[in-house]
Short mmCIF file of C-alpha atoms (C1' of nucleotides) in Angstrom, two decimals:
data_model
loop_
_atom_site.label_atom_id
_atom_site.label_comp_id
_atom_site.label_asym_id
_atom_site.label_seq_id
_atom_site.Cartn_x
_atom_site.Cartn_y
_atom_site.Cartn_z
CA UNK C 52 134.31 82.94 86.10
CA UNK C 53 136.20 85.19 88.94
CA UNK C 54 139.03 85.17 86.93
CA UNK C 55 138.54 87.78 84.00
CA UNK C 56 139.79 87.48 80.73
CA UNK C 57 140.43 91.00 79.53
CA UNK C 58 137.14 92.59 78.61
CA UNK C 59 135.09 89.84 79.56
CA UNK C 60 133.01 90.42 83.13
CA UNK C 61 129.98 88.44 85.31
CA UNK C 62 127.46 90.39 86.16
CA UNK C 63 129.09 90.73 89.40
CA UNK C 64 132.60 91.45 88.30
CA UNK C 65 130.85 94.60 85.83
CA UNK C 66 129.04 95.63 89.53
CA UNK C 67 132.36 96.02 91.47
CA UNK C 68 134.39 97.49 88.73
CA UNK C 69 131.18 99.98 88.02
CA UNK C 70 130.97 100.39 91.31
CA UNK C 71 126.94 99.64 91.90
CA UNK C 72 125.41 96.62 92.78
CA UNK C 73 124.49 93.50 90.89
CA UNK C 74 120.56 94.32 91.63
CA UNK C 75 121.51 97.56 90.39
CA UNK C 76 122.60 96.55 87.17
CA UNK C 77 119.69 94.35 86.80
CA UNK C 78 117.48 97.15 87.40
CA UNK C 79 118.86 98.90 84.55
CA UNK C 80 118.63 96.06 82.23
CA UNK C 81 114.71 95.97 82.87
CA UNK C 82 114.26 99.26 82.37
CA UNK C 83 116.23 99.42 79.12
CA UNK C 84 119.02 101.65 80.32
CA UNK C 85 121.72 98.66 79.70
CA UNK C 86 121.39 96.03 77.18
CA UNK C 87 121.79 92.52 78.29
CA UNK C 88 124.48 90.99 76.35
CA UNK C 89 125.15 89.04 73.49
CA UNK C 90 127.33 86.94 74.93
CA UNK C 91 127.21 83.81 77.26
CA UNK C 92 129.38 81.18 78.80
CA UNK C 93 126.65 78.27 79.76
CA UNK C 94 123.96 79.94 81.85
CA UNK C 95 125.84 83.01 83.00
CA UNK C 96 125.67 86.44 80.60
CA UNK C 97 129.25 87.57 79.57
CA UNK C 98 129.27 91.69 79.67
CA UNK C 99 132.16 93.79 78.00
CA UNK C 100 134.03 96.64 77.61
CA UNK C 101 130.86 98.66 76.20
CA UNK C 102 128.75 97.96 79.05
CA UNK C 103 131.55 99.03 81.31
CA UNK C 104 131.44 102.02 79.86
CA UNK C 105 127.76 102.70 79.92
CA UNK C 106 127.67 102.46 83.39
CA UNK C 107 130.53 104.51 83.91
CA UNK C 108 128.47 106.98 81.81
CA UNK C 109 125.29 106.51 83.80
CA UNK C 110 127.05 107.09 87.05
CA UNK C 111 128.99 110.23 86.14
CA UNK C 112 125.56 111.64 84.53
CA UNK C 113 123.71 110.96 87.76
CA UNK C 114 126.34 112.97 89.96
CA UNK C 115 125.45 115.67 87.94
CA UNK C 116 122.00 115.75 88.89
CA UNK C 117 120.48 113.99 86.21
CA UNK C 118 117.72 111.59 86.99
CA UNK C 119 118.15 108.17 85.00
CA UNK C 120 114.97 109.24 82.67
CA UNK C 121 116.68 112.01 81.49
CA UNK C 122 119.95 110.35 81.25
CA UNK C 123 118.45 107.40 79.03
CA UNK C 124 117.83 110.40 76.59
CA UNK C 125 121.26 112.00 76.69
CA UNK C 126 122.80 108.57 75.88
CA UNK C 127 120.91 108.14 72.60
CA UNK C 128 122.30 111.69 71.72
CA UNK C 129 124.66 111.89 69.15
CA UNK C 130 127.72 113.71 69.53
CA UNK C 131 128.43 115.05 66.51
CA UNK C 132 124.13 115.80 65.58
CA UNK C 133 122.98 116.57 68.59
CA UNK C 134 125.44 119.75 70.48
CA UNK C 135 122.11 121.72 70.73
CA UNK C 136 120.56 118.93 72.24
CA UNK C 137 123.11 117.80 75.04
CA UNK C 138 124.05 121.67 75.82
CA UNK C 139 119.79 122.80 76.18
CA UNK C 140 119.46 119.72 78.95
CA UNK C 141 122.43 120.41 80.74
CA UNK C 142 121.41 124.38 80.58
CA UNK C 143 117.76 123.25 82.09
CA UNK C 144 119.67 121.20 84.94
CA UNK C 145 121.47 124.10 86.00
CA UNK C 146 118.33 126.02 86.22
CA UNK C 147 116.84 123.46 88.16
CA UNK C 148 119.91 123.01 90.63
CA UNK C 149 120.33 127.08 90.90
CA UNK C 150 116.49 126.79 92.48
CA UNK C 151 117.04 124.54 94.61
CA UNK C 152 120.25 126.07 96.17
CA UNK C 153 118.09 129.58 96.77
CA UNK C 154 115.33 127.47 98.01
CA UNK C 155 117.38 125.42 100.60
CA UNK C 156 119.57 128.69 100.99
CA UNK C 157 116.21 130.38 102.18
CA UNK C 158 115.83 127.60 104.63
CA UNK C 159 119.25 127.52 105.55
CA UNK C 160 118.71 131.81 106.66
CA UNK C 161 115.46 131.19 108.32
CA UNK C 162 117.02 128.25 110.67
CA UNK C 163 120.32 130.05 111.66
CA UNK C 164 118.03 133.32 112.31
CA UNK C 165 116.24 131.04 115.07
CA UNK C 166 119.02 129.45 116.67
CA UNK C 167 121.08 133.26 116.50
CA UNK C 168 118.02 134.47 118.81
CA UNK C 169 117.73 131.58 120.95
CA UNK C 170 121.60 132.33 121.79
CA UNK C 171 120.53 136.11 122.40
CA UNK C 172 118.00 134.78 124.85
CA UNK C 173 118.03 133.21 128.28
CA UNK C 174 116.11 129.76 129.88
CA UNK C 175 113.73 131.98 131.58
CA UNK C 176 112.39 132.55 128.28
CA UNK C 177 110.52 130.06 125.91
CA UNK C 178 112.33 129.01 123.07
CA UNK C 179 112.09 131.27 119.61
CA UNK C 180 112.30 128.40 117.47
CA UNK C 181 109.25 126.21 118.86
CA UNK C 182 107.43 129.36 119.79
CA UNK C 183 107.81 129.99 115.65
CA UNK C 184 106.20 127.03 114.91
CA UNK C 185 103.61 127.52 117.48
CA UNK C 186 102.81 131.31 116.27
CA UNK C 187 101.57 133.25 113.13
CA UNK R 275 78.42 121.85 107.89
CA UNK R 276 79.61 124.06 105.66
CA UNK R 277 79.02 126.95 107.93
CA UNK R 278 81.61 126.99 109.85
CA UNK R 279 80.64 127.99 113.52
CA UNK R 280 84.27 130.08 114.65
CA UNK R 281 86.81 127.12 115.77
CA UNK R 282 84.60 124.73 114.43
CA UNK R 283 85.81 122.97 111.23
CA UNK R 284 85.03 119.65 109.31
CA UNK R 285 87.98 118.34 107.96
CA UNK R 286 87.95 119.86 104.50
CA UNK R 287 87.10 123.28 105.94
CA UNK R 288 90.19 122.41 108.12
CA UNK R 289 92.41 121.65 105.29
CA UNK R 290 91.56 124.44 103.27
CA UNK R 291 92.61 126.61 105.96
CA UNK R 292 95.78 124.98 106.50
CA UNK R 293 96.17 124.79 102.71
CA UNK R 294 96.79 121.10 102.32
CA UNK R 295 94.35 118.09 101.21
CA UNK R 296 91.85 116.16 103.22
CA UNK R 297 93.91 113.45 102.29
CA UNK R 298 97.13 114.84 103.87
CA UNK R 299 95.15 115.48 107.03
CA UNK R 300 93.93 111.77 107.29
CA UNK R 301 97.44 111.00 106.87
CA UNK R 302 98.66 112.52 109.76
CA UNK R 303 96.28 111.80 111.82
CA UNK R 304 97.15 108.03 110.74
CA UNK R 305 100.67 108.23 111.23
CA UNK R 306 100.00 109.89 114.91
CA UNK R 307 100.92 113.16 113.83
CA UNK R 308 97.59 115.00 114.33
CA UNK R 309 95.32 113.84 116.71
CA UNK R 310 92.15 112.90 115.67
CA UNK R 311 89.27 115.61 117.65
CA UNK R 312 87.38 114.52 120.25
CA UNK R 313 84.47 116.13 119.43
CA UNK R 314 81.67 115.05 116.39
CA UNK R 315 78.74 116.35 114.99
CA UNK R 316 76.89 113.02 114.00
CA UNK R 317 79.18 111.31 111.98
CA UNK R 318 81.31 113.86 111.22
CA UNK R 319 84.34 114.74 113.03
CA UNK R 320 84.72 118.42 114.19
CA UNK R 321 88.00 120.42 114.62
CA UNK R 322 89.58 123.19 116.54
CA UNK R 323 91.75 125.62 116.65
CA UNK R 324 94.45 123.53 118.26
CA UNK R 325 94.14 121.17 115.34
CA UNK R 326 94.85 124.14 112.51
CA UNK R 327 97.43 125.56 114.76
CA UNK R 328 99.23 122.24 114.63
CA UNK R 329 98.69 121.84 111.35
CA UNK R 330 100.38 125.04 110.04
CA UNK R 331 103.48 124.47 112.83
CA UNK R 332 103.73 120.95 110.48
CA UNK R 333 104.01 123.36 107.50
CA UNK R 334 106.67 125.78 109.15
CA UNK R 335 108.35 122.99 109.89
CA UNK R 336 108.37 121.30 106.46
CA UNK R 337 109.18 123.95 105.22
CA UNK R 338 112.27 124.72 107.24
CA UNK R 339 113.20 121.39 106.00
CA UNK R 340 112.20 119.02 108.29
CA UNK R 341 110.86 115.56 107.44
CA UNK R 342 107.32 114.61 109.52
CA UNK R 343 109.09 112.64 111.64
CA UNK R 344 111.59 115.23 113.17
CA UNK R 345 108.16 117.44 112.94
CA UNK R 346 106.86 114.79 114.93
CA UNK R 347 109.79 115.40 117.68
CA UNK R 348 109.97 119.04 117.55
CA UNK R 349 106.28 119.27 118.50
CA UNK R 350 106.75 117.12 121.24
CA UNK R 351 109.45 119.28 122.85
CA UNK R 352 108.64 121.53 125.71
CA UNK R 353 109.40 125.42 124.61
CA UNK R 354 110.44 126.22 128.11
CA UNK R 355 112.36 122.68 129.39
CA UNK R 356 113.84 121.86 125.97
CA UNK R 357 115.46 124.66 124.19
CA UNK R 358 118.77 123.12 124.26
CA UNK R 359 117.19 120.07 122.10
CA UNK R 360 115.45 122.38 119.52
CA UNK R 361 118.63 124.55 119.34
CA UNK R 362 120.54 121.18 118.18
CA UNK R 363 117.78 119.77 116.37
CA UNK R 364 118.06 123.34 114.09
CA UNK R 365 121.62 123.53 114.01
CA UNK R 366 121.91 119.44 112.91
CA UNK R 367 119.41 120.41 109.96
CA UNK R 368 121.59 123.58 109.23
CA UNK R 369 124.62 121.46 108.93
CA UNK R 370 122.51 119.19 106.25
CA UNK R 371 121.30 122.13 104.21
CA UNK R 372 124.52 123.16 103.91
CA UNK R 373 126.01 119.94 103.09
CA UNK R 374 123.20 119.77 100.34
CA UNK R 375 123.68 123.46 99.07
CA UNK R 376 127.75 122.58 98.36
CA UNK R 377 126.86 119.06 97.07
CA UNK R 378 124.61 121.06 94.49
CA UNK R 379 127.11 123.69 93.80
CA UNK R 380 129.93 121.17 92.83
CA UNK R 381 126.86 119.75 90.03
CA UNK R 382 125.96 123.11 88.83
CA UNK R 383 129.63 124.62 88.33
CA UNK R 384 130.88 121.04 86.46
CA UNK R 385 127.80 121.64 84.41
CA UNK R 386 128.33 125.18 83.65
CA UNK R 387 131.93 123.92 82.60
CA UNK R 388 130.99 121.64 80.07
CA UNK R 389 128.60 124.21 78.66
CA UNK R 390 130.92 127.15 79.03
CA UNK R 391 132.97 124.37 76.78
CA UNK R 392 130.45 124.16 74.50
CA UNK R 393 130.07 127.56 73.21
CA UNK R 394 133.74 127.72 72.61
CA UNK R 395 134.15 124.64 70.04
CA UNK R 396 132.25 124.60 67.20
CA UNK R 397 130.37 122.40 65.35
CA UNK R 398 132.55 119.64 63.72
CA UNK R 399 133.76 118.97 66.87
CA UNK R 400 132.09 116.66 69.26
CA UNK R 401 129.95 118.04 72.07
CA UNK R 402 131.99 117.95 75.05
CA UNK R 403 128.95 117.10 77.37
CA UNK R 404 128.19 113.89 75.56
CA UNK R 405 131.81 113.15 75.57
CA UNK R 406 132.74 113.88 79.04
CA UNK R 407 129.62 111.10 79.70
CA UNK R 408 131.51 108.78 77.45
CA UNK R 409 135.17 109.37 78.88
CA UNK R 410 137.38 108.59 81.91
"C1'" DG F 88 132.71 64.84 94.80
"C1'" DT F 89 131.59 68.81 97.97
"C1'" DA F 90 130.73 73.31 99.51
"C1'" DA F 91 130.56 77.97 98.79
"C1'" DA F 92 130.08 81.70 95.81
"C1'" DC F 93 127.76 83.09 92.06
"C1'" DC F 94 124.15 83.61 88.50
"C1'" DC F 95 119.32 83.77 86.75
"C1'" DC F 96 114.35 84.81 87.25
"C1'" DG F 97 110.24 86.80 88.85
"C1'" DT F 98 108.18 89.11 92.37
"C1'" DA F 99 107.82 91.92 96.31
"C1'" DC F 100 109.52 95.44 99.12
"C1'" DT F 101 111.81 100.01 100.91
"C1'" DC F 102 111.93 105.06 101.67
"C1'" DA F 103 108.97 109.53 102.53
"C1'" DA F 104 105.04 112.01 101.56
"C1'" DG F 105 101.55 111.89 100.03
"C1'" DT F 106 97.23 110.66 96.63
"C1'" DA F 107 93.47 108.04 94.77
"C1'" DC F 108 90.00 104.80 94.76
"C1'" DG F 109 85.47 102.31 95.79
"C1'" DG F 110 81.74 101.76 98.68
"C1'" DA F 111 78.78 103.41 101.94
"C1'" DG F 112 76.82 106.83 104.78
"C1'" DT F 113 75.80 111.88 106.11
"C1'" DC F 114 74.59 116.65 105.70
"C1'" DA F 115 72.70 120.89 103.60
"C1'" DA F 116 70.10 123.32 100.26
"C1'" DC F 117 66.31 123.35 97.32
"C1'" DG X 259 62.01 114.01 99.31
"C1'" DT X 260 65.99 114.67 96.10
"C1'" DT X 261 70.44 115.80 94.77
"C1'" DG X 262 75.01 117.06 95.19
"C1'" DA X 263 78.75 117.90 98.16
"C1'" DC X 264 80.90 116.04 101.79
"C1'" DT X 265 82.65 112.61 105.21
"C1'" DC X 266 84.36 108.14 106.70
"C1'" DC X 267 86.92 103.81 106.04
"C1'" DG X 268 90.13 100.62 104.33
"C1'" DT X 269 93.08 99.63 100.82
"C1'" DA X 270 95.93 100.42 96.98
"C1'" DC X 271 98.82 103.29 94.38
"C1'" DT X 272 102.46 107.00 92.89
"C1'" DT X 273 107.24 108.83 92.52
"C1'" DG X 274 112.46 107.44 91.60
"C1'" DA X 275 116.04 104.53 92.54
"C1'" DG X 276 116.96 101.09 93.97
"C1'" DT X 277 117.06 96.46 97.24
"C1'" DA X 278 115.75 91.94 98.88
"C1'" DC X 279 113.80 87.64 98.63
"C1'" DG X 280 112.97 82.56 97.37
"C1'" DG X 281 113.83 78.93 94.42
"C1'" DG X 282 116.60 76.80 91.35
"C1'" DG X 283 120.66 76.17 88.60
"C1'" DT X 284 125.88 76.93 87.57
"C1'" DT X 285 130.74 77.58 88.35
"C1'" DT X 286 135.00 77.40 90.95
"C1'" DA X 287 138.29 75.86 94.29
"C1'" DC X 288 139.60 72.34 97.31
#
DNA sequence: GTAAACCCCGTACTCAAGTACGGAGTCAAC
DNA sequence: GTTGACTCCGTACTTGAGTACGGGGTTTAC
């Protein structure tokens, strides 16, 4: 079954084409974020064109920061009910990812502000970075 | 031993000081990260001030954004012999932040797209959030 | 027919940083 | 002495997203 009728996919032909792994799609299957399908040719489960797609949905949700609990909800949205819906989660993800960008931006100053005095420095001297873990 | 003799700490009285858990302390001490004091009062194990001074350089660190283990390094370095290794251990971890900070950028302004997009369709049209999920 | 790739299933494991028990003993205040 | 807070110890568990077995069966290409 490597040679795929149009629409018609092993586990491990959805995988590649999805572009995750065949333990990947398994995982999502057991936690109810795929549905095993219908179909079957003798032992092996025949996936299709929907399932494709899910994935592909799943994936392009998670690269925008969504976690797969929260993208298990946005799937059973409706997209002609459920605007307010969809719009409010992706308005609380940008919240989220607009924290975390000052946080690691805060970071980000206090590291460069160490290694800018350690270059203003010489050997003799200990080193303003370790001494700044070491002191209050 | 709740009266804590100056220097002298059990390990909650340390922790509280450091502001983590007595958990998090055992931890550390398991995984070799804070040494576990010499000195005991009966049963009971008594800290220093070496011990809380390493503990809050573990909580600098952390929250420069370095992981326990490259705490773990860090703290090993000399201040005076190895400034050139804490200068590149900083700058490495700059470079990381930075990566992170555009990675989360690129999610926050495709987001704000598909909202922005949002408020300017109405509502017998389909949500374009849901649909850019749903779509190649 | 044979061998290799593949599938299914159920279970365990990884990563990093903790956190939570349960059981037993210890310490301090009354 | 009693009680409650605390400590110690060893082990298991959490979080989120996977990943890796082992064992057995199936499919495909030669």
């Amino acid at each position: 079954m490597d040679k795929e009728k149009t629409g018609e996919f092993t586990i491990g032909a959805l995988a590649r084409r999805a572009g995750v792994g065949v333990e990947t799609v398994r995982y999502y299957q057991r936690r109810g974020l795929l549905a095993e399908p219908q179909q079957t040719r003798g032992a092996y489960r025949v996936y299709g064109e929907a399932e494709l797609a899910r994935l592909r949905a799943i994936r392009r949700a998670q690269q925008l920061g969504f976690s797969l609990e929260e993208i298990d909800g946005l799937l059973a949205l409706n997209a002609d009910r459920d605007r307010e819906h969809a719009r409010e989660a992706a308005q609380a993800k940008i919240a989220l990812i607009d924290s975390r960008i000052r946080q690691l931006e805060e970071m980000r100053d206090a590291l460069a502000e160490l290694v800018d005095c350690c270059r203003h420095t010489s050997a003799p001297s200990p080193c303003p970075i370790l001494r700044a873990l070491s002191n209050d």
